[in-house]
Short mmCIF file of C-alpha atoms and ligand atoms in Angstrom, two decimals:
data_model
loop_
_atom_site.label_atom_id
_atom_site.label_comp_id
_atom_site.label_asym_id
_atom_site.label_seq_id
_atom_site.Cartn_x
_atom_site.Cartn_y
_atom_site.Cartn_z
CA UNK A 1 92.56 3.82 -33.85
CA UNK A 2 94.50 5.06 -36.84
CA UNK A 3 98.11 5.27 -36.53
CA UNK A 4 99.65 9.09 -36.93
CA UNK A 5 103.36 8.01 -38.13
CA UNK A 6 101.31 6.57 -41.02
CA UNK A 7 100.42 10.42 -41.72
CA UNK A 8 102.21 12.71 -43.72
CA UNK A 9 102.51 16.47 -42.90
CA UNK A 10 103.49 18.33 -45.77
CA UNK A 11 102.51 22.10 -47.44
CA UNK A 12 99.19 22.63 -48.79
CA UNK A 13 98.84 23.37 -52.48
CA UNK A 14 95.56 24.91 -53.89
CA UNK A 15 93.79 21.03 -55.44
CA UNK A 16 94.00 20.90 -51.14
CA UNK A 17 91.82 23.64 -50.79
CA UNK A 18 88.09 22.20 -51.02
CA UNK A 19 89.17 19.74 -48.64
CA UNK A 20 90.59 21.79 -46.43
CA UNK A 21 87.38 24.04 -46.36
CA UNK A 22 85.09 21.07 -45.79
CA UNK A 23 87.03 19.95 -43.10
CA UNK A 24 87.11 23.15 -41.22
CA UNK A 25 83.30 23.25 -41.95
CA UNK A 26 82.91 19.79 -40.32
CA UNK A 27 84.35 20.87 -37.25
CA UNK A 28 83.67 24.54 -36.68
CA UNK A 29 80.78 23.58 -34.32
CA UNK A 30 83.27 22.98 -31.83
CA UNK A 31 84.43 26.80 -32.08
CA UNK A 32 81.32 28.44 -31.44
CA UNK A 33 80.57 30.16 -27.88
CA UNK A 34 77.33 28.74 -26.79
CA UNK A 35 76.46 32.50 -26.15
CA UNK A 36 75.48 33.02 -29.35
CA UNK A 37 72.78 30.36 -29.94
CA UNK A 38 73.51 30.16 -33.55
CA UNK A 39 72.11 27.78 -35.73
CA UNK A 40 75.19 25.18 -37.09
CA UNK A 41 74.12 25.00 -40.33
CA UNK A 42 74.54 29.27 -40.39
CA UNK A 43 77.84 29.16 -39.14
CA UNK A 44 78.44 26.25 -41.38
CA UNK A 45 77.45 28.21 -44.19
CA UNK A 46 79.32 31.46 -43.43
CA UNK A 47 82.55 29.36 -42.90
CA UNK A 48 82.40 27.93 -45.97
CA UNK A 49 81.90 31.47 -47.85
CA UNK A 50 84.58 32.89 -45.69
CA UNK A 51 86.94 30.30 -46.62
CA UNK A 52 86.93 30.64 -50.11
CA UNK A 53 89.42 33.69 -49.30
CA UNK A 54 91.96 30.67 -48.73
CA UNK A 55 92.55 30.59 -52.34
CA UNK A 56 94.03 33.93 -52.49
CA UNK A 57 95.56 33.23 -49.28
CA UNK A 58 97.33 30.47 -49.94
CA UNK A 59 99.61 32.32 -52.70
CA UNK A 60 100.82 35.03 -50.12
CA UNK A 61 104.19 34.73 -48.72
CA UNK A 62 103.52 34.64 -45.18
CA UNK A 63 100.62 32.21 -45.17
CA UNK A 64 101.76 28.95 -43.66
CA UNK A 65 99.18 26.11 -44.73
CA UNK A 66 99.95 22.71 -44.12
CA UNK A 67 97.77 19.49 -44.41
CA UNK A 68 98.24 15.85 -42.87
CA UNK A 69 97.24 13.46 -45.08
CA UNK A 70 96.71 9.62 -44.58
CA UNK A 71 98.11 6.85 -46.85
CA UNK A 72 94.95 6.83 -48.78
CA UNK A 73 95.79 10.51 -49.52
CA UNK A 74 92.92 11.30 -47.51
CA UNK A 75 93.62 14.95 -45.81
CA UNK A 76 92.83 14.16 -42.17
CA UNK A 77 93.93 17.70 -40.66
CA UNK A 78 95.26 21.17 -41.72
CA UNK A 79 96.80 24.25 -39.95
CA UNK A 80 96.76 27.97 -41.20
CA UNK A 81 99.13 30.30 -40.12
CA UNK A 82 100.41 33.63 -40.86
CA UNK A 83 103.60 35.01 -40.48
CA UNK A 84 103.93 38.62 -39.64
CA UNK A 85 100.68 40.21 -37.95
CA UNK A 86 101.10 42.83 -35.63
CA UNK A 87 100.38 41.95 -32.19
CA UNK A 88 97.68 44.58 -31.10
CA UNK A 89 99.12 46.19 -27.81
CA UNK A 90 102.93 46.30 -28.62
CA UNK A 91 102.61 46.13 -32.39
CA UNK A 92 105.48 43.05 -32.44
CA UNK A 93 105.37 41.04 -35.46
CA UNK A 94 104.12 37.52 -34.70
CA UNK A 95 102.92 34.73 -36.03
CA UNK A 96 99.29 33.60 -35.78
CA UNK A 97 97.08 30.62 -36.08
CA UNK A 98 93.88 31.06 -37.87
CA UNK A 99 92.49 27.50 -38.04
CA UNK A 100 93.64 23.93 -36.89
CA UNK A 101 91.45 21.37 -37.46
CA UNK A 102 91.81 17.31 -37.59
CA UNK A 103 88.98 14.87 -38.54
CA UNK A 104 87.67 13.44 -35.25
CA UNK A 105 89.00 10.06 -35.94
CA UNK A 106 91.88 11.40 -35.53
CA UNK A 107 92.11 13.45 -32.45
CA UNK A 108 94.33 11.91 -29.78
CA UNK A 109 96.78 10.71 -32.20
CA UNK A 110 99.45 13.51 -32.06
CA UNK A 111 98.23 14.82 -35.87
CA UNK A 112 97.37 17.85 -34.60
CA UNK A 113 100.38 18.22 -32.56
CA UNK A 114 102.63 17.75 -35.68
CA UNK A 115 100.60 20.01 -37.87
CA UNK A 116 101.29 22.98 -35.04
CA UNK A 117 104.55 22.35 -34.77
CA UNK A 118 104.88 22.59 -38.06
CA UNK A 119 103.18 25.79 -37.91
CA UNK A 120 105.68 26.73 -35.19
CA UNK A 121 108.85 26.45 -37.09
CA UNK A 122 107.47 27.80 -40.24
CA UNK A 123 106.90 31.06 -38.17
CA UNK A 124 110.17 30.65 -36.22
CA UNK A 125 112.28 30.46 -39.76
CA UNK A 126 110.70 33.84 -40.50
CA UNK A 127 112.66 35.56 -37.65
CA UNK A 128 109.60 35.62 -35.15
CA UNK A 129 109.63 35.30 -31.80
CA UNK A 130 105.62 34.71 -30.71
CA UNK A 131 102.83 32.31 -32.27
CA UNK A 132 99.57 33.86 -31.66
CA UNK A 133 95.75 32.12 -31.36
CA UNK A 134 92.53 32.48 -30.27
CA UNK A 135 90.27 29.72 -28.87
CA UNK A 136 86.65 29.48 -27.85
CA UNK A 137 86.53 29.38 -24.27
CA UNK A 138 83.86 26.56 -24.25
CA UNK A 139 86.46 24.89 -26.68
CA UNK A 140 87.74 23.05 -23.79
CA UNK A 141 89.15 20.18 -25.54
CA UNK A 142 91.21 22.44 -27.98
CA UNK A 143 92.15 25.31 -24.88
CA UNK A 144 93.68 21.77 -22.94
CA UNK A 145 95.59 20.66 -26.48
CA UNK A 146 97.15 24.28 -26.82
CA UNK A 147 98.11 24.58 -23.12
CA UNK A 148 99.81 20.74 -23.32
CA UNK A 149 101.76 22.28 -26.54
CA UNK A 150 102.94 25.39 -24.38
CA UNK A 151 100.60 27.97 -25.29
CA UNK A 152 99.62 30.29 -22.37
CA UNK A 153 96.90 32.93 -21.95
CA UNK A 154 97.37 36.25 -22.77
CA UNK A 155 94.41 38.52 -23.04
CA UNK A 156 90.60 37.75 -22.36
CA UNK A 157 88.11 38.65 -24.98
CA UNK A 158 84.63 39.48 -23.50
CA UNK A 159 81.27 39.87 -24.62
CA UNK A 160 77.77 41.01 -23.34
CA UNK A 161 74.51 39.88 -24.60
CA UNK A 162 72.52 43.47 -24.89
CA UNK A 163 69.08 43.71 -23.95
CA UNK A 164 66.64 46.86 -23.44
CA UNK A 165 67.22 47.93 -19.83
CA UNK A 166 64.33 47.63 -17.69
CA UNK A 167 63.95 51.26 -16.65
CA UNK A 168 63.99 52.92 -19.60
CA UNK A 169 65.92 56.22 -19.16
CA UNK A 170 65.40 59.26 -21.46
CA UNK A 171 68.83 60.28 -23.46
C1 COA B 1 91.78 20.76 -30.63
C2 COA B 1 92.08 19.47 -31.74
C3 COA B 1 92.71 20.06 -32.91
C4 COA B 1 92.93 18.87 -30.82
O1 COA B 1 93.74 17.63 -31.59
P1 COA B 1 94.10 15.98 -30.95
O2 COA B 1 94.51 15.11 -32.00
O3 COA B 1 93.28 15.70 -29.90
O4 COA B 1 95.54 16.61 -30.55
P2 COA B 1 96.71 15.63 -30.54
O5 COA B 1 96.42 14.01 -30.64
O6 COA B 1 97.88 16.27 -31.45
O7 COA B 1 97.14 15.87 -28.80
C5 COA B 1 98.32 16.54 -28.96
C6 COA B 1 98.91 16.84 -27.28
O8 COA B 1 97.34 17.49 -26.64
C7 COA B 1 96.99 16.55 -25.81
N1 COA B 1 95.38 16.91 -25.62
C8 COA B 1 94.76 16.63 -26.43
N2 COA B 1 93.44 16.86 -26.04
C9 COA B 1 93.71 17.24 -24.68
C10 COA B 1 92.53 16.97 -23.62
N3 COA B 1 91.26 17.26 -23.96
N4 COA B 1 93.21 17.28 -22.41
C11 COA B 1 94.27 17.15 -22.43
N5 COA B 1 95.37 17.32 -23.39
C12 COA B 1 94.76 16.86 -24.44
C13 COA B 1 97.84 15.12 -25.84
O9 COA B 1 97.62 14.10 -24.92
C14 COA B 1 98.75 15.59 -26.68
O10 COA B 1 99.42 15.53 -25.54
P3 COA B 1 100.88 14.54 -25.36
O11 COA B 1 101.41 14.43 -27.30
O12 COA B 1 102.07 14.96 -24.61
O13 COA B 1 100.65 13.17 -25.19
C15 COA B 1 91.26 18.71 -32.33
O14 COA B 1 90.16 18.12 -31.27
C16 COA B 1 90.44 19.17 -33.40
O15 COA B 1 90.35 19.44 -34.52
N6 COA B 1 89.18 19.98 -33.15
C17 COA B 1 87.95 20.80 -33.50
C18 COA B 1 88.53 21.99 -34.17
C19 COA B 1 89.03 23.00 -33.24
O16 COA B 1 88.58 22.94 -32.24
N7 COA B 1 90.49 23.52 -33.38
C20 COA B 1 91.20 24.56 -32.85
C21 COA B 1 90.08 26.19 -32.89
S1 COA B 1 91.03 27.09 -32.36
#
């Protein structure tokens, strides 16, 4: 098993962005709800295009993007955090995790914990009390991981797959 203490966690630079995007695209399948019946390739294509925004996001003072790098200089994980987003019911400013990904070889080695704690420090240093995130309910590994690190369920996001009713009513 790879050793996490041979891994360095540091702030990301713009030259890391292609590897961050490749990793996020590689593991995005774990975050896709089975309700969606999405084709993995289509999701990966969408994710890759969406993440091009990281080039601008990295320059924002409220963004905290950190990478984990192994001895060979290979990027083995990243976390993308933002400080100062409004919480939807109270309006209180808090931190938010947009992505946390680790290469599967390094799962279970503590790299994700180190990345998330780095993001927590970043958010706390900006005077914020809370750090939020969204997890797909089917992503049991991530849910267990976040619970282990002290995150609690606060709200449920619900969805219904819509279909025409059997008895059509006139509207
Ligand atoms: C979710 C993810 C980041 C977790 O990474 P990981 O490498 O397993 O996490 P770590 O090794 O740092 O584990 C940290 C702690 O969580 C615990 N943990 C991890 N997975 C667990 C599980 N399935 N059940 C219980 N505890 C778990 C570990 O035991 C460890 O606890 P300890 O430090 O007290 O021993 C990783 O699996 C991943 O990149 N998944 C794909 C992307 C993803 O789903 N990201 C989250 C999107 S919101």
